[in-house]
């Protein structure tokens, strides 16, 4: 089984599962797992080896976009190579999350004991899109391990 993030050589790919409304985060990093869960993604497991993250299906499309955009911004702020499908980008969530990251860095820099002071690279308005993030037509749901 091939994973989308492995195919693209990235840490995380966030996309809508083909022919579905499911929003999936394809990754295999435990640190990224924490960010995804904090943004509302739910860990799914298919024993013995497959683990993936998915947003709850009951969310509105706008809420899905908000959570997916927030996740990719926070992941990039932690130096992950994370991509999001264009159709999942929320301009409002992008602006709010980037503002939150900048404020956190400013307050963290003022307090030298802050664990985040200097821990992440400066984040300007990133290009959050990637080309061809849709899974191949014959692929089942992508899972991370």
Tab-separated table of C-alpha atoms in Angstrom:
chain	number	residue	atom	x	y	z
A	1	UNK	CA	0.000	0.000	0.000
A	2	UNK	CA	1.302	3.416	-0.930
A	3	UNK	CA	0.641	6.527	1.137
A	4	UNK	CA	0.070	9.919	-0.450
A	5	UNK	CA	2.655	11.677	1.712
A	6	UNK	CA	5.184	9.044	0.665
A	7	UNK	CA	4.302	9.466	-3.014
A	8	UNK	CA	4.842	13.248	-2.767
A	9	UNK	CA	7.822	13.064	-0.420
A	10	UNK	CA	6.134	15.136	2.286
A	11	UNK	CA	5.435	14.645	5.979
A	12	UNK	CA	1.684	15.248	5.793
A	13	UNK	CA	-0.954	15.483	3.066
A	14	UNK	CA	-4.447	16.727	3.941
A	15	UNK	CA	-7.098	16.111	1.298
A	16	UNK	CA	-10.662	15.052	0.652
A	17	UNK	CA	-10.929	11.342	-0.075
A	18	UNK	CA	-11.869	10.791	-3.707
A	19	UNK	CA	-15.616	10.451	-4.358
A	20	UNK	CA	-16.332	11.224	-0.715
A	21	UNK	CA	-16.816	14.051	1.756
A	22	UNK	CA	-14.209	12.582	4.135
A	23	UNK	CA	-11.214	14.790	4.945
A	24	UNK	CA	-8.108	12.701	5.565
A	25	UNK	CA	-4.665	13.559	6.940
A	26	UNK	CA	-2.080	11.153	5.575
A	27	UNK	CA	0.988	10.998	7.828
A	28	UNK	CA	3.024	8.776	10.090
A	29	UNK	CA	4.642	11.149	12.572
A	30	UNK	CA	3.631	10.997	16.267
A	31	UNK	CA	4.330	14.721	16.773
A	32	UNK	CA	2.054	15.562	13.825
A	33	UNK	CA	-0.567	13.285	15.378
A	34	UNK	CA	-0.786	15.623	18.389
A	35	UNK	CA	-1.414	18.649	16.166
A	36	UNK	CA	-4.014	16.834	14.077
A	37	UNK	CA	-5.921	15.656	17.155
A	38	UNK	CA	-5.786	19.177	18.617
A	39	UNK	CA	-7.358	20.438	15.377
A	40	UNK	CA	-10.227	17.957	15.588
A	41	UNK	CA	-8.953	15.065	13.496
A	42	UNK	CA	-9.821	11.630	14.845
A	43	UNK	CA	-7.334	8.802	14.765
A	44	UNK	CA	-8.653	5.746	12.929
A	45	UNK	CA	-7.037	2.327	13.202
A	46	UNK	CA	-7.282	-0.805	11.110
A	47	UNK	CA	-5.208	-3.446	12.946
A	48	UNK	CA	-2.523	-4.402	12.841
A	49	UNK	CA	-0.635	-1.680	10.943
A	50	UNK	CA	-2.853	1.022	9.503
A	51	UNK	CA	-3.477	4.312	11.274
A	52	UNK	CA	-4.850	7.477	9.703
A	53	UNK	CA	-6.574	10.692	10.752
A	54	UNK	CA	-9.937	11.919	9.589
A	55	UNK	CA	-12.234	14.801	10.406
A	56	UNK	CA	-15.650	13.804	11.778
A	57	UNK	CA	-18.176	13.548	8.952
A	58	UNK	CA	-20.851	15.522	10.822
A	59	UNK	CA	-18.907	18.783	10.373
A	60	UNK	CA	-20.042	21.379	7.879
A	61	UNK	CA	-17.851	21.916	4.838
A	62	UNK	CA	-16.756	25.299	6.212
A	63	UNK	CA	-15.763	23.723	9.546
A	64	UNK	CA	-13.827	21.002	7.703
A	65	UNK	CA	-11.943	23.686	5.776
A	66	UNK	CA	-11.287	25.671	8.942
A	67	UNK	CA	-9.854	22.680	10.824
A	68	UNK	CA	-7.800	21.398	7.885
A	69	UNK	CA	-6.333	24.856	7.197
A	70	UNK	CA	-5.534	25.402	10.872
A	71	UNK	CA	-3.820	21.996	11.023
A	72	UNK	CA	-1.593	22.636	8.000
A	73	UNK	CA	-0.578	26.088	9.320
A	74	UNK	CA	0.320	24.707	12.757
A	75	UNK	CA	2.176	21.776	11.215
A	76	UNK	CA	4.195	24.068	8.951
A	77	UNK	CA	4.969	26.321	11.901
A	78	UNK	CA	6.542	23.236	13.526
A	79	UNK	CA	8.695	22.662	10.420
A	80	UNK	CA	6.661	19.822	8.952
A	81	UNK	CA	6.446	19.597	5.173
A	82	UNK	CA	2.646	19.683	5.074
A	83	UNK	CA	0.320	20.203	2.126
A	84	UNK	CA	-3.405	20.749	1.837
A	85	UNK	CA	-5.700	20.320	-1.140
A	86	UNK	CA	-6.782	23.656	-2.600
A	87	UNK	CA	-10.466	22.886	-2.079
A	88	UNK	CA	-9.890	22.666	1.697
A	89	UNK	CA	-8.290	26.081	2.224
A	90	UNK	CA	-10.211	28.577	4.331
A	91	UNK	CA	-8.931	32.129	3.892
A	92	UNK	CA	-10.442	33.133	7.236
A	93	UNK	CA	-8.801	30.228	9.092
A	94	UNK	CA	-5.521	30.936	7.318
A	95	UNK	CA	-5.468	34.562	8.428
A	96	UNK	CA	-6.563	33.768	11.999
A	97	UNK	CA	-4.076	30.936	12.471
A	98	UNK	CA	-1.143	32.869	11.019
A	99	UNK	CA	-2.011	35.772	13.331
A	100	UNK	CA	-2.173	33.383	16.295
A	101	UNK	CA	1.233	31.892	15.381
A	102	UNK	CA	2.816	35.338	15.065
A	103	UNK	CA	1.353	36.499	18.400
A	104	UNK	CA	2.572	33.336	20.102
A	105	UNK	CA	6.085	33.838	18.723
A	106	UNK	CA	6.187	37.461	19.819
A	107	UNK	CA	5.106	36.632	23.354
A	108	UNK	CA	7.438	33.608	23.357
A	109	UNK	CA	10.399	35.737	22.290
A	110	UNK	CA	9.684	38.137	25.151
A	111	UNK	CA	9.921	35.261	27.615
A	112	UNK	CA	13.248	33.515	27.135
A	113	UNK	CA	12.010	30.535	29.150
A	114	UNK	CA	9.248	29.898	26.619
A	115	UNK	CA	9.671	26.465	25.000
A	116	UNK	CA	8.540	27.917	21.678
A	117	UNK	CA	10.943	30.859	21.593
A	118	UNK	CA	13.022	30.304	18.483
A	119	UNK	CA	11.781	26.734	18.158
A	120	UNK	CA	10.061	27.234	14.829
A	121	UNK	CA	10.948	29.062	11.649
A	122	UNK	CA	9.365	32.380	10.781
A	123	UNK	CA	6.109	31.789	8.990
A	124	UNK	CA	4.949	34.259	6.417
A	125	UNK	CA	1.897	33.788	4.241
A	126	UNK	CA	2.721	30.263	2.983
A	127	UNK	CA	1.614	28.680	-0.222
A	128	UNK	CA	-0.625	26.029	1.328
A	129	UNK	CA	-1.554	24.398	-1.923
A	130	UNK	CA	-0.049	21.483	-3.697
A	131	UNK	CA	-0.788	20.192	-7.119
A	132	UNK	CA	-2.356	16.804	-7.546
A	133	UNK	CA	-3.188	15.972	-3.953
A	134	UNK	CA	-6.176	13.871	-4.920
A	135	UNK	CA	-5.593	10.138	-4.501
A	136	UNK	CA	-5.422	7.956	-7.565
A	137	UNK	CA	-8.837	6.678	-8.733
A	138	UNK	CA	-8.067	3.041	-7.941
A	139	UNK	CA	-6.769	3.808	-4.444
A	140	UNK	CA	-8.756	2.980	-1.333
A	141	UNK	CA	-8.658	5.413	1.579
A	142	UNK	CA	-5.091	6.410	2.357
A	143	UNK	CA	-3.824	5.320	5.741
A	144	UNK	CA	-0.734	6.275	7.660
A	145	UNK	CA	1.258	3.857	9.703
